[in-house]
Amino acid sequence: MTFQIRFRTALLASTAGFAVAGAAMAQTPARTPPQPAGQPSEVAEIVVTGARLQNRKAVAERRENLQVTDSVTSDDVGRLPDFNIGEALMRLPGIAVQNDQGEARFVTVRALNANYNYTLVDGVSIAVPDRNGRRVFMDVMPASLADRIDVYKTFTADQEGGAIGGIIDIRTASAFNRRSRGLSVSGQIGQYENHKGFEGAGPSGTLDARYLTTFGSADQFGLVLFGNYYKRDSYSGQAEYGSSRYFYDASGVSAGQPGANTGVYPGTGIAVPSERRWYFYHNDRTRVGGGAKLEYRGSADDYLFIRGFWNTATDDEARQTDLLTFSGGGVLTNATATGGTLQNPSGLSIQENLGQFDFERSVWAVTGGGDHGAMGGDLSWRLNYSGSHFRNPEHWAEWRQNGAGAAFSYQQVGDHYVFTPLNPSAFNDYAAYAPYRRQFDDRELDEDIYESRIDFGRDLNRLGDGWRFKVGTGVRRIERAFDENRDRYLPQKGNTYNLLASGVLRPDLCLRPPGAGAGQCMVAIDPGRAITAFEAHLAANPGQWRFDPMATEDNNLDYSMEETVWNAYGLIARAGPVWSLNLGLRYEDTRTNGRGQRLVGKVWETVDNDGGYDDLLPSVNLAYALAPAVKLRSAYSKSLGRVPFNAIAPVGERLAEDGSDVRLTRSNPDLLPRRADNLDLAIDWYPGGGRNLLSASLFYKRVKNEFFTSADLMMIDLDGRQVEAMVTQPKNAGHPVDIYGVEFNLVQELDGLLPGVLQGLTATANLTLLDTNFRQQMNDGSEVELETMIGQPKIAYNLALSYDRGPVSARLAYNYAGERLSERVNTTSVYRNRFDGENQSLAFKIRYKVSKAWSASFTASNITGEGRTEWIGWDQELPMVAADYGAAYFFGFSYRR
């Protein structure tokens, strides 16, 4: 791994870049007189388009806001030039994304993954199709939903308290924005580089439309209509090598496993991968949705609206799997630091299977509200309903062969291994692959949110100009239910449905995932034939199969839950040309009720539990204008990271009693939320009449009550009697986690530095550096400090160069995120923790304005064809996952009138 070298190189390069940019900015003459701090800049003297318009709007939003805030705004076509909300947010400092099959899904803010953050649409909550947690799937949310996205990194008392990393607010368009009115339509069509596989693939692309208009005698009514369609049809190859390794001594005999945190591998220290798992995915993803907003503005002090939207994302996925696995043992020969030959390992098995998965994730909302002048102040109210639905049926067809020559060699090559069977004819004897299972799973989640709030603010003229107070209260109720159903057919003795006889193979195809050696191919199972062939064999040979209803598994993960949060707050604020203040206190009371199943002996019993907690959350934000173009901000707040639903609802609980030995595995309704103290200090410089930005932000977070699972002896109630039991349950950690970070952000128009032919260039860059003392509780009771928190790299930066002049707008962007801990944390040995490898991407987009209404565009994403890697090991030096996504190219158009 080259992480440390890359870290130092990036840090030095970025620091030098910021220094040069700062010096350049200092020499750039302002085009307009400096604006007072806190006031928007006048930037309308020329027509500004494309990325330059987006940058100016984002800089103005940051400058006007008291809080530390970063924004992504729409361009002159009235849309964000991204496929989903996650991709749009990647351009901001302190933001990282977790991808699924190369597409942005979960957003991490300031070292904290999606479970620590809160996402809103127009200031109200949205339901999430997340089985157990609170994460918003950004690949369900099209970028066309947003006119602007604000990321609040410091908090005030009138904002949701359940966010530690940040609050993401997706703002939809308003018809009363004159610049956005009219009809806009845009579309792209293209293809992913990885479009060849076992089912064929069609074109990919998007189509977005939006219409904004006002009507009425005084244009007092506004209407916004919007719709979107997205299609991605692609393939991806992936190789995995097991979450553990086997170790051997100098004589080639097994040497056991490492301890929890010894830092040393046993035996010779040579690590042999525990499996070679090839995947080949066909991802046929579709997203469709739309919405409307009806507005009424009777006067400057009277505004009403109702807004609704619906988005659904489906993923018709077929996954081919070719797995070689073993359970250790055997004799290792020809061993080197990167390879060797293993003879007669224990439990050697090779497997071929096809998984056919359908995923549906839908999110919808209806929100109404108003802003009114009342009682000498401002009265605001919102009523909100949001729902989500998740459905995931899966079909599995699997064949296995044991033994198969019982020997193979392996060789590490970069981020993957090449496995070579010593008896390839045995490995490829498909008649020897016996049927193992034909399984059917179906998972379904429904969540509904009911929310209301009312706020009132009024000027405090007795204290002087700019002073006001604000109070408010609200309630949010979440109702959710998850259900899983599983059944399968198991082969009986004498079953004739082997892999060759089944007739499902595609001998005409050679699939080559990462790690495929010379002449090696992954066998392909035809998805259509896999269904019809099994049904025909079952009908003709019913005695060769046994139906298993899997009753135990059906109840294992089922649960339902309600969570009600009441809140009230009060704050006092001052807005002035030199200094501004927001000082407030928020109270939140959270109550939960969960229902699920507990397996007692061999019988499932219904279990109910109740829990809750309450919190006082103070906050203070202060901004001070050191100079007309320099603003200093500081902030302190307390905030929460709420408990995942499956940690407090009774999910898959088990009670076993064997004489005096009582063991209970359960959830914990008394689990407390993560509680954080947040400190921020930021300085912004807005040269060039407020068009440019150079900022630095320092932040510190102390997060208490982290979650971990442990087993402890305690007294429990069992059939009305108190008994001692070994109870395994989630708990709150006794030690806090400290997070230190710094963010730099640069926006620089280069017109004053370059000759006329290059007028229109803008450079943007941001850099985030992080350090934490995140600790992991191990099974042996010890604690280990890890390199990063889950989902957040120590270093991330974005660089972009855009050109906007005349009819041409172009942007070249590079994103980098360093190594970060994945969600798959291992509590047996630290070397088994999985880290997502460094991630980088290069994208280019150019748009040409053919006429006043029409534009044509070309987009190239992931130009260098970067994939995804995961690593394990004491120093993250052992390959775990290697995936290939390839580049994508699109031609597009936009129309606006």
Coordinates of C-alpha atoms in Angstrom, one line a residue, residues 221-551:
F221 CA -49.7 31.7 -7.6
G222 CA -46.7 29.5 -8.5
L223 CA -46.5 26.1 -10.0
V224 CA -43.5 23.8 -10.2
L225 CA -43.6 20.4 -12.0
F226 CA -40.7 18.1 -12.3
G227 CA -39.9 14.6 -13.5
N228 CA -36.9 12.4 -14.0
Y229 CA -35.9 9.1 -15.5
Y230 CA -32.5 7.3 -15.1
K231 CA -31.2 4.1 -16.6
R232 CA -27.9 2.3 -16.0
D233 CA -27.2 -1.0 -17.7
S234 CA -23.7 -2.3 -17.0
Y235 CA -21.6 -5.2 -15.9
S236 CA -18.9 -5.3 -13.2
G237 CA -16.4 -8.0 -12.3
Q238 CA -15.2 -8.5 -8.8
A239 CA -12.9 -10.8 -6.9
E240 CA -12.8 -11.4 -3.1
Y241 CA -10.3 -13.4 -1.1
G242 CA -11.9 -14.0 2.3
S243 CA -12.0 -11.9 5.5
S244 CA -9.3 -14.0 7.1
R245 CA -6.0 -15.7 6.2
Y246 CA -4.3 -19.0 7.0
F247 CA -0.7 -19.1 8.3
Y248 CA 1.9 -21.8 8.0
D249 CA 5.3 -22.5 9.6
A250 CA 8.6 -23.2 7.9
S251 CA 7.7 -26.9 7.4
G252 CA 4.4 -25.9 5.6
V253 CA 2.1 -26.9 8.5
S254 CA -0.7 -24.7 9.9
A255 CA 0.6 -22.2 12.5
G256 CA -2.8 -20.9 13.9
Q257 CA -4.3 -17.5 13.9
P258 CA -3.0 -14.1 15.2
G259 CA -4.2 -12.7 18.5
A260 CA -6.6 -9.7 18.9
N261 CA -4.0 -7.0 18.5
T262 CA -0.5 -8.6 18.5
G263 CA 0.6 -6.9 15.2
V264 CA 2.5 -10.1 14.3
Y265 CA 1.4 -13.0 12.1
P266 CA 2.2 -16.6 13.3
G267 CA 4.6 -19.0 11.6
T268 CA 6.6 -17.6 8.8
G269 CA 4.2 -14.6 8.6
I270 CA 3.1 -15.6 5.0
A271 CA -0.7 -15.1 4.7
V272 CA -2.6 -17.5 2.5
P273 CA -6.0 -16.2 1.3
S274 CA -8.9 -18.3 2.6
E275 CA -10.9 -18.3 -0.6
R276 CA -11.0 -17.0 -4.2
R277 CA -14.5 -15.7 -4.9
W278 CA -15.2 -14.4 -8.4
Y279 CA -18.3 -12.3 -9.0
F280 CA -19.7 -11.1 -12.3
Y281 CA -22.6 -8.7 -11.9
H282 CA -25.2 -7.5 -14.4
N283 CA -26.8 -4.3 -13.0
D284 CA -29.9 -3.0 -14.7
R285 CA -30.8 0.0 -12.6
T286 CA -33.8 2.3 -13.3
R287 CA -34.9 5.3 -11.4
V288 CA -38.1 7.2 -12.1
G289 CA -39.9 9.9 -10.2
G290 CA -41.5 13.3 -10.2
G291 CA -43.3 15.8 -8.2
A292 CA -45.1 19.1 -8.0
K293 CA -45.2 22.2 -5.9
L294 CA -48.1 24.7 -5.7
E295 CA -47.3 28.0 -4.1
Y296 CA -49.2 31.1 -3.1
R297 CA -47.7 34.5 -2.2
G298 CA -50.3 37.0 -1.4
S299 CA -47.8 39.5 -0.1
A300 CA -44.2 39.6 1.2
D301 CA -45.6 38.4 4.5
D302 CA -48.0 35.7 3.3
Y303 CA -46.7 32.5 1.7
L304 CA -48.3 29.1 1.4
F305 CA -47.2 25.9 -0.4
I306 CA -47.9 22.2 -0.8
R307 CA -45.2 20.0 -2.4
G308 CA -45.2 16.3 -3.2
F309 CA -42.7 14.0 -4.8
W310 CA -42.1 10.3 -5.4
N311 CA -39.0 8.5 -6.5
T312 CA -38.4 4.8 -7.0
A313 CA -35.2 3.1 -7.8
T314 CA -35.1 -0.5 -9.0
D315 CA -32.1 -2.8 -9.5
D316 CA -32.6 -5.9 -11.5
E317 CA -29.4 -7.7 -10.7
A318 CA -27.9 -11.0 -11.7
R319 CA -24.8 -12.2 -10.0
Q320 CA -22.6 -15.0 -11.2
T321 CA -20.4 -16.6 -8.5
D322 CA -17.4 -18.9 -8.8
L323 CA -16.1 -19.8 -5.4
L324 CA -13.0 -21.8 -4.2
T325 CA -12.9 -22.1 -0.5
F326 CA -11.2 -24.2 2.2
S327 CA -10.9 -24.3 6.0
G328 CA -7.2 -24.3 6.5
G329 CA -4.8 -27.3 7.0
G330 CA -2.9 -29.0 4.2
V331 CA 0.7 -28.5 3.4
L332 CA 2.1 -25.2 2.0
T333 CA 5.1 -25.6 -0.4
N334 CA 7.0 -23.3 -2.7
A335 CA 6.1 -20.5 -0.4
T336 CA 7.2 -16.9 -1.1
A337 CA 6.1 -13.6 0.4
T338 CA 3.4 -13.4 -2.4
G339 CA 2.5 -16.9 -3.4
G340 CA 2.8 -20.7 -2.9
T341 CA 1.2 -24.1 -3.5
L342 CA -1.3 -25.7 -1.1
Q343 CA -1.7 -29.4 -1.1
N344 CA -4.7 -31.3 0.4
P345 CA -6.3 -28.4 2.4
S346 CA -9.2 -29.2 4.7
G347 CA -12.8 -28.8 3.4
L348 CA -11.8 -27.7 -0.1
S349 CA -15.0 -26.9 -2.0
I350 CA -15.7 -25.2 -5.3
Q351 CA -19.1 -23.7 -6.0
E352 CA -21.0 -22.3 -8.9
N353 CA -24.1 -20.3 -8.2
L354 CA -26.4 -17.7 -9.7
G355 CA -28.1 -15.1 -7.6
Q356 CA -31.0 -13.2 -9.1
F357 CA -31.9 -10.1 -7.1
D358 CA -34.6 -7.5 -7.5
F359 CA -34.3 -4.4 -5.3
E360 CA -36.9 -1.7 -5.1
R361 CA -36.4 1.4 -3.0
S362 CA -39.1 4.1 -3.1
V363 CA -39.4 7.4 -1.2
W364 CA -42.3 9.8 -1.3
A365 CA -43.5 12.8 0.6
V366 CA -46.3 15.3 0.8
T367 CA -45.5 18.6 2.6
G368 CA -47.6 21.7 3.3
G369 CA -46.8 24.8 5.1
G370 CA -46.9 28.6 5.3
D371 CA -44.9 31.6 6.3
H372 CA -46.9 34.6 7.6
G373 CA -46.6 37.9 9.2
A374 CA -48.5 37.6 12.5
M375 CA -48.5 39.1 16.0
G376 CA -45.9 41.6 15.0
G377 CA -43.5 38.8 13.9
D378 CA -43.1 35.8 11.6
L379 CA -45.1 32.7 12.0
S380 CA -44.0 29.5 10.1
W381 CA -45.7 26.1 10.1
R382 CA -45.1 22.8 8.4
L383 CA -47.1 19.5 8.1
N384 CA -45.2 16.6 6.6
Y385 CA -45.8 13.0 5.7
S386 CA -43.1 10.9 4.1
G387 CA -43.0 7.2 3.3
S388 CA -40.6 4.6 2.0
H389 CA -40.8 1.1 0.8
F390 CA -38.0 -1.5 0.3
R391 CA -38.6 -4.9 -1.4
N392 CA -35.9 -7.4 -2.2
P393 CA -36.9 -10.8 -3.6
E394 CA -33.9 -13.1 -4.3
H395 CA -33.5 -16.4 -6.2
W396 CA -30.5 -18.7 -5.6
A397 CA -29.3 -21.6 -7.7
E398 CA -26.2 -23.3 -6.4
W399 CA -24.0 -26.3 -7.2
R400 CA -21.0 -27.6 -5.3
Q401 CA -18.1 -30.0 -5.8
N402 CA -15.8 -31.1 -2.9
G403 CA -12.2 -32.1 -3.3
A404 CA -11.6 -31.3 -7.0
G405 CA -8.0 -32.4 -7.1
A406 CA -7.3 -30.9 -3.6
A407 CA -4.4 -28.6 -4.7
F408 CA -3.9 -25.2 -6.1
S409 CA -1.3 -22.4 -6.3
Y410 CA -1.8 -18.7 -5.7
Q411 CA 0.1 -15.6 -6.5
Q412 CA -0.5 -12.0 -5.4
V413 CA -0.4 -9.5 -8.3
G414 CA -1.1 -5.9 -7.1
D415 CA -4.6 -5.7 -5.6
H416 CA -5.6 -9.3 -6.5
Y417 CA -4.5 -12.9 -6.4
V418 CA -4.3 -15.4 -9.3
F419 CA -5.4 -18.9 -8.3
T420 CA -4.4 -21.8 -10.5
P421 CA -5.8 -25.4 -9.8
L422 CA -3.1 -28.1 -10.2
N423 CA -5.8 -30.4 -11.7
P424 CA -7.9 -28.1 -13.9
S425 CA -9.8 -30.9 -15.5
A426 CA -11.2 -31.8 -12.1
F427 CA -12.2 -28.2 -11.4
N428 CA -13.9 -28.0 -14.8
D429 CA -15.8 -31.3 -14.5
Y430 CA -19.3 -29.8 -14.3
A431 CA -20.9 -33.2 -14.1
A432 CA -19.3 -33.5 -10.6
Y433 CA -21.0 -30.3 -9.4
A434 CA -24.0 -31.6 -7.4
P435 CA -27.1 -29.5 -6.7
Y436 CA -26.9 -27.8 -3.3
R437 CA -30.0 -25.6 -3.0
R438 CA -32.6 -23.7 -4.9
Q439 CA -33.6 -20.9 -2.5
F440 CA -36.1 -18.1 -2.5
D441 CA -35.9 -15.1 -0.2
D442 CA -38.2 -12.1 0.1
R443 CA -37.6 -9.0 2.3
E444 CA -39.9 -6.1 2.7
L445 CA -39.7 -2.8 4.7
D446 CA -42.2 0.0 5.1
E447 CA -41.6 3.2 6.9
D448 CA -43.9 6.2 7.5
I449 CA -43.0 9.5 9.0
Y450 CA -45.6 12.0 10.4
E451 CA -44.2 15.4 11.3
S452 CA -45.4 18.8 12.3
R453 CA -43.8 21.9 13.6
I454 CA -44.6 25.6 14.3
D455 CA -42.1 28.4 14.7
F456 CA -42.5 32.1 15.7
G457 CA -39.9 34.8 15.5
R458 CA -40.0 38.5 16.3
D459 CA -37.7 41.5 16.3
L460 CA -36.4 42.7 19.7
N461 CA -36.1 46.4 19.0
R462 CA -35.5 47.2 22.6
L463 CA -32.1 45.6 22.3
G464 CA -31.2 47.5 19.2
D465 CA -31.2 46.9 15.4
G466 CA -30.9 43.3 14.2
W467 CA -31.9 41.6 17.4
R468 CA -34.8 39.0 17.4
F469 CA -36.0 35.9 19.2
K470 CA -37.4 32.7 17.8
V471 CA -39.3 29.9 19.5
G472 CA -40.8 26.7 18.2
T473 CA -42.1 23.2 18.9
G474 CA -42.7 20.1 16.8
V475 CA -43.2 16.3 16.9
R476 CA -42.1 13.5 14.6
R477 CA -43.4 9.9 14.7
I478 CA -41.7 7.1 12.7
E479 CA -43.5 3.8 12.2
R480 CA -41.6 1.0 10.5
A481 CA -42.0 -2.8 9.9
F482 CA -39.6 -5.3 8.4
D483 CA -40.5 -8.8 7.3
E484 CA -38.5 -11.6 5.7
N485 CA -39.7 -14.8 4.2
R486 CA -37.5 -17.6 3.1
D487 CA -37.9 -21.1 1.7
R488 CA -35.9 -23.5 -0.4
Y489 CA -35.7 -26.9 -2.1
L490 CA -32.9 -29.2 -1.0
P491 CA -31.7 -32.1 -3.2
Q492 CA -32.3 -35.7 -2.0
K493 CA -30.1 -38.7 -2.4
G494 CA -29.8 -39.7 -6.1
N495 CA -30.6 -36.2 -7.4
T496 CA -29.6 -36.0 -11.1
Y497 CA -29.7 -32.2 -11.5
N498 CA -25.9 -31.7 -11.7
L499 CA -24.5 -28.6 -13.2
L500 CA -23.8 -30.2 -16.6
A501 CA -27.1 -32.1 -16.8
S502 CA -29.1 -29.0 -15.8
G503 CA -28.5 -27.4 -19.2
V504 CA -28.0 -23.9 -17.8
L505 CA -24.4 -23.3 -18.7
R506 CA -23.3 -20.9 -21.4
P507 CA -20.2 -22.5 -22.9
D508 CA -20.0 -19.7 -25.5
L509 CA -19.1 -17.1 -22.9
C510 CA -15.8 -16.4 -21.1
L511 CA -16.2 -14.0 -18.2
R512 CA -13.0 -12.6 -16.8
P513 CA -13.2 -10.8 -13.4
P514 CA -10.1 -9.3 -11.7
G515 CA -7.6 -12.1 -10.9
A516 CA -8.4 -14.3 -13.9
G517 CA -5.2 -15.8 -15.1
A518 CA -4.1 -16.7 -18.6
G519 CA -6.7 -18.9 -20.2
Q520 CA -9.0 -18.8 -17.1
C521 CA -12.7 -18.1 -17.6
M522 CA -15.6 -17.8 -15.2
V523 CA -18.4 -20.1 -16.2
A524 CA -21.7 -18.4 -16.9
I525 CA -25.1 -19.7 -15.8
D526 CA -28.0 -18.5 -18.0
P527 CA -30.5 -16.6 -15.8
G528 CA -33.6 -17.5 -17.9
R529 CA -32.6 -21.2 -18.2
A530 CA -31.8 -21.4 -14.4
I531 CA -35.5 -20.8 -13.6
T532 CA -37.2 -22.9 -16.3
A533 CA -34.8 -25.8 -16.0
F534 CA -35.3 -26.1 -12.3
E535 CA -39.1 -25.9 -12.6
A536 CA -39.0 -28.6 -15.3
H537 CA -36.8 -30.9 -13.2
L538 CA -38.9 -30.4 -10.1
A539 CA -42.1 -31.2 -12.0
A540 CA -40.6 -34.4 -13.6
N541 CA -38.7 -35.5 -10.5
P542 CA -40.5 -34.3 -7.3
G543 CA -39.0 -37.1 -5.2
Q544 CA -35.5 -35.8 -5.8
W545 CA -36.2 -32.6 -3.9
R546 CA -37.4 -31.7 -0.4
F547 CA -39.2 -28.5 0.3
D548 CA -37.9 -26.7 3.4
P549 CA -40.1 -23.8 4.6
M550 CA -37.2 -22.4 6.8
A551 CA -39.6 -21.4 9.5

